[in-house]
């Protein structure tokens, strides 16, 4: 019987426990959300509006933004989703990068906007499930998301956020 008095499989421990070896469990799906408010301009001097729920560049010279990402070591990234509103003829994009601590970077996933154009203001999301280098290795890499938000005569691409889905099979 467990502590509640029910017959159920499981282990109930009261007090201090020490285990030899590795503790694992069935992989579980989890998420890291990066809101628009977390992104900062690539360079100083950009003209943009970041209201918290959306990031909108004001001109074509203010189109690139980045945000750091903290993922659990050993996690396997399974999906990268970008939430956006596209009012521009040009498409925007969000990309997940890993950077070796000597400065070499690799793109892991990318998701683009679509459906913009004169007066459209299409709000949607796009995802990438073909993840390159899907296993998170915090001992050798750091991670960030790069946004490209174009502005043209028809309008701008707004970012609302990014969600990174992953599985993990160990404590973190």
CSV table of C-alpha atoms in Angstrom, one decimal:
chain,number,residue,atom,x,y,z
A,1,UNK,CA,0.0,0.0,0.0
A,2,UNK,CA,1.1,3.6,-0.6
A,3,UNK,CA,0.9,6.4,1.9
A,4,UNK,CA,-2.8,7.1,1.0
A,5,UNK,CA,-3.7,3.5,1.8
A,6,UNK,CA,-4.4,2.5,-1.8
A,7,UNK,CA,-2.9,-0.4,-3.5
A,8,UNK,CA,-0.9,1.2,-6.3
A,9,UNK,CA,2.5,0.6,-7.8
A,10,UNK,CA,5.1,3.1,-6.9
A,11,UNK,CA,7.8,4.0,-4.4
A,12,UNK,CA,7.1,6.2,-1.4
A,13,UNK,CA,10.1,7.4,0.5
A,14,UNK,CA,10.1,9.4,3.8
A,15,UNK,CA,13.4,10.9,4.9
A,16,UNK,CA,16.7,10.9,3.1
A,17,UNK,CA,17.4,8.4,0.3
A,18,UNK,CA,20.7,7.7,-1.5
A,19,UNK,CA,20.7,5.8,-4.8
A,20,UNK,CA,23.7,4.3,-6.6
A,21,UNK,CA,23.5,4.6,-10.4
A,22,UNK,CA,21.3,6.8,-12.6
A,23,UNK,CA,17.6,7.5,-12.1
A,24,UNK,CA,15.6,7.7,-15.3
A,25,UNK,CA,11.9,7.9,-16.2
A,26,UNK,CA,9.7,7.6,-19.2
A,27,UNK,CA,10.3,10.6,-21.5
A,28,UNK,CA,7.9,13.5,-20.9
A,29,UNK,CA,7.1,16.4,-23.2
A,30,UNK,CA,7.7,19.9,-22.0
A,31,UNK,CA,8.0,23.4,-23.3
A,32,UNK,CA,10.0,26.6,-23.2
A,33,UNK,CA,8.1,29.8,-24.2
A,34,UNK,CA,9.8,32.9,-25.3
A,35,UNK,CA,7.5,36.0,-25.3
A,36,UNK,CA,8.0,39.0,-27.6
A,37,UNK,CA,9.1,40.9,-24.5
A,38,UNK,CA,12.2,38.7,-24.2
A,39,UNK,CA,13.7,39.8,-27.5
A,40,UNK,CA,16.2,42.6,-27.8
A,41,UNK,CA,17.5,44.5,-30.9
A,42,UNK,CA,20.5,43.0,-32.7
A,43,UNK,CA,22.2,46.5,-32.7
A,44,UNK,CA,21.6,49.7,-30.8
A,45,UNK,CA,19.6,52.4,-32.4
A,46,UNK,CA,16.7,50.3,-33.7
A,47,UNK,CA,13.2,51.9,-34.0
A,48,UNK,CA,10.6,49.4,-32.8
A,49,UNK,CA,7.7,48.8,-30.4
A,50,UNK,CA,7.8,46.0,-27.9
A,51,UNK,CA,4.5,46.1,-26.0
A,52,UNK,CA,5.1,42.7,-24.3
A,53,UNK,CA,2.7,40.6,-26.3
A,54,UNK,CA,4.1,41.8,-29.7
A,55,UNK,CA,7.4,43.1,-31.1
A,56,UNK,CA,7.0,45.3,-34.2
A,57,UNK,CA,9.9,47.0,-36.1
A,58,UNK,CA,9.2,50.6,-37.2
A,59,UNK,CA,11.4,50.6,-40.3
A,60,UNK,CA,13.4,48.3,-42.7
A,61,UNK,CA,16.6,49.1,-40.8
A,62,UNK,CA,15.3,47.6,-37.6
A,63,UNK,CA,14.5,44.0,-38.6
A,64,UNK,CA,16.7,41.6,-36.5
A,65,UNK,CA,16.2,40.7,-32.8
A,66,UNK,CA,17.5,37.9,-30.6
A,67,UNK,CA,16.7,36.2,-27.3
A,68,UNK,CA,18.7,33.7,-25.2
A,69,UNK,CA,17.2,30.3,-24.6
A,70,UNK,CA,17.7,28.1,-21.5
A,71,UNK,CA,17.0,24.4,-22.3
A,72,UNK,CA,17.6,21.5,-20.0
A,73,UNK,CA,20.8,19.5,-20.7
A,74,UNK,CA,20.1,16.3,-22.4
A,75,UNK,CA,16.6,17.3,-23.7
A,76,UNK,CA,15.6,16.4,-27.3
A,77,UNK,CA,14.0,19.3,-29.2
A,78,UNK,CA,11.0,18.0,-31.2
A,79,UNK,CA,9.3,21.2,-32.5
A,80,UNK,CA,10.0,24.9,-32.9
A,81,UNK,CA,6.9,27.1,-33.3
A,82,UNK,CA,6.9,30.9,-34.2
A,83,UNK,CA,3.7,32.9,-33.5
A,84,UNK,CA,3.4,36.0,-35.7
A,85,UNK,CA,1.3,38.6,-37.5
A,86,UNK,CA,2.3,39.2,-41.1
A,87,UNK,CA,1.3,42.5,-42.7
A,88,UNK,CA,4.3,42.8,-45.0
A,89,UNK,CA,4.8,41.4,-48.5
A,90,UNK,CA,8.1,40.0,-47.4
A,91,UNK,CA,8.1,37.0,-45.1
A,92,UNK,CA,9.6,37.1,-41.6
A,93,UNK,CA,11.3,34.2,-39.8
A,94,UNK,CA,12.4,32.9,-36.4
A,95,UNK,CA,15.4,30.6,-36.2
A,96,UNK,CA,16.9,28.5,-33.3
A,97,UNK,CA,20.7,28.5,-33.1
A,98,UNK,CA,23.2,26.7,-31.1
A,99,UNK,CA,26.6,28.4,-30.7
A,100,UNK,CA,29.8,26.6,-29.7
A,101,UNK,CA,31.5,28.6,-27.0
A,102,UNK,CA,34.3,29.4,-29.4
A,103,UNK,CA,31.8,31.3,-31.5
A,104,UNK,CA,30.8,28.8,-34.2
A,105,UNK,CA,27.0,28.8,-34.7
A,106,UNK,CA,24.7,26.3,-36.4
A,107,UNK,CA,21.0,26.7,-37.3
A,108,UNK,CA,18.8,24.1,-35.6
A,109,UNK,CA,15.3,25.0,-36.8
A,110,UNK,CA,13.5,27.8,-38.6
A,111,UNK,CA,9.9,28.8,-39.1
A,112,UNK,CA,8.7,31.5,-41.6
A,113,UNK,CA,5.7,33.7,-41.8
A,114,UNK,CA,3.3,33.7,-44.8
A,115,UNK,CA,0.2,35.3,-46.1
A,116,UNK,CA,1.2,38.9,-45.7
A,117,UNK,CA,0.6,41.7,-48.1
A,118,UNK,CA,-1.4,44.9,-48.5
A,119,UNK,CA,-4.0,45.1,-45.8
A,120,UNK,CA,-3.8,41.4,-44.8
A,121,UNK,CA,-2.4,41.4,-41.3
A,122,UNK,CA,-2.6,37.6,-41.1
A,123,UNK,CA,-2.0,36.2,-37.6
A,124,UNK,CA,-0.9,32.6,-37.4
A,125,UNK,CA,2.0,30.3,-36.4
A,126,UNK,CA,4.4,28.2,-38.2
A,127,UNK,CA,6.5,25.2,-37.0
A,128,UNK,CA,9.6,23.2,-37.8
A,129,UNK,CA,9.9,19.6,-36.7
A,130,UNK,CA,13.0,18.7,-38.7
A,131,UNK,CA,15.4,19.8,-36.0
A,132,UNK,CA,19.1,19.7,-36.7
A,133,UNK,CA,21.3,18.7,-33.7
A,134,UNK,CA,18.2,18.0,-31.6
A,135,UNK,CA,20.0,17.0,-28.3
A,136,UNK,CA,20.7,19.9,-26.0
A,137,UNK,CA,24.3,19.9,-24.8
A,138,UNK,CA,24.9,22.7,-22.4
A,139,UNK,CA,28.5,21.6,-21.7
A,140,UNK,CA,29.5,22.7,-25.2
A,141,UNK,CA,26.8,25.0,-26.6
A,142,UNK,CA,24.6,27.9,-25.8
A,143,UNK,CA,21.2,28.6,-27.5
A,144,UNK,CA,19.4,31.6,-28.8
A,145,UNK,CA,16.5,32.6,-31.2
A,146,UNK,CA,17.0,35.0,-34.0
A,147,UNK,CA,14.1,36.9,-35.5
A,148,UNK,CA,13.9,38.6,-38.9
A,149,UNK,CA,11.0,40.9,-39.0
A,150,UNK,CA,10.8,42.8,-42.3
A,151,UNK,CA,9.0,46.1,-42.9
A,152,UNK,CA,7.9,47.2,-46.4
A,153,UNK,CA,5.4,49.5,-48.0
A,154,UNK,CA,2.6,47.1,-47.2
A,155,UNK,CA,3.3,46.9,-43.4
A,156,UNK,CA,5.4,44.9,-41.0
A,157,UNK,CA,5.9,41.4,-39.6
A,158,UNK,CA,5.1,41.3,-35.8
A,159,UNK,CA,6.5,38.6,-33.5
A,160,UNK,CA,4.3,37.4,-30.7
A,161,UNK,CA,6.6,34.6,-29.4
A,162,UNK,CA,8.3,31.3,-29.8
A,163,UNK,CA,7.6,27.9,-28.2
A,164,UNK,CA,10.2,25.2,-28.1
A,165,UNK,CA,8.8,21.7,-27.5
A,166,UNK,CA,11.2,19.0,-26.2
A,167,UNK,CA,11.3,15.6,-24.4
A,168,UNK,CA,13.3,14.8,-21.4
A,169,UNK,CA,14.0,11.5,-19.7
A,170,UNK,CA,15.9,12.5,-16.6
A,171,UNK,CA,15.7,15.0,-13.7
A,172,UNK,CA,16.8,18.6,-14.4
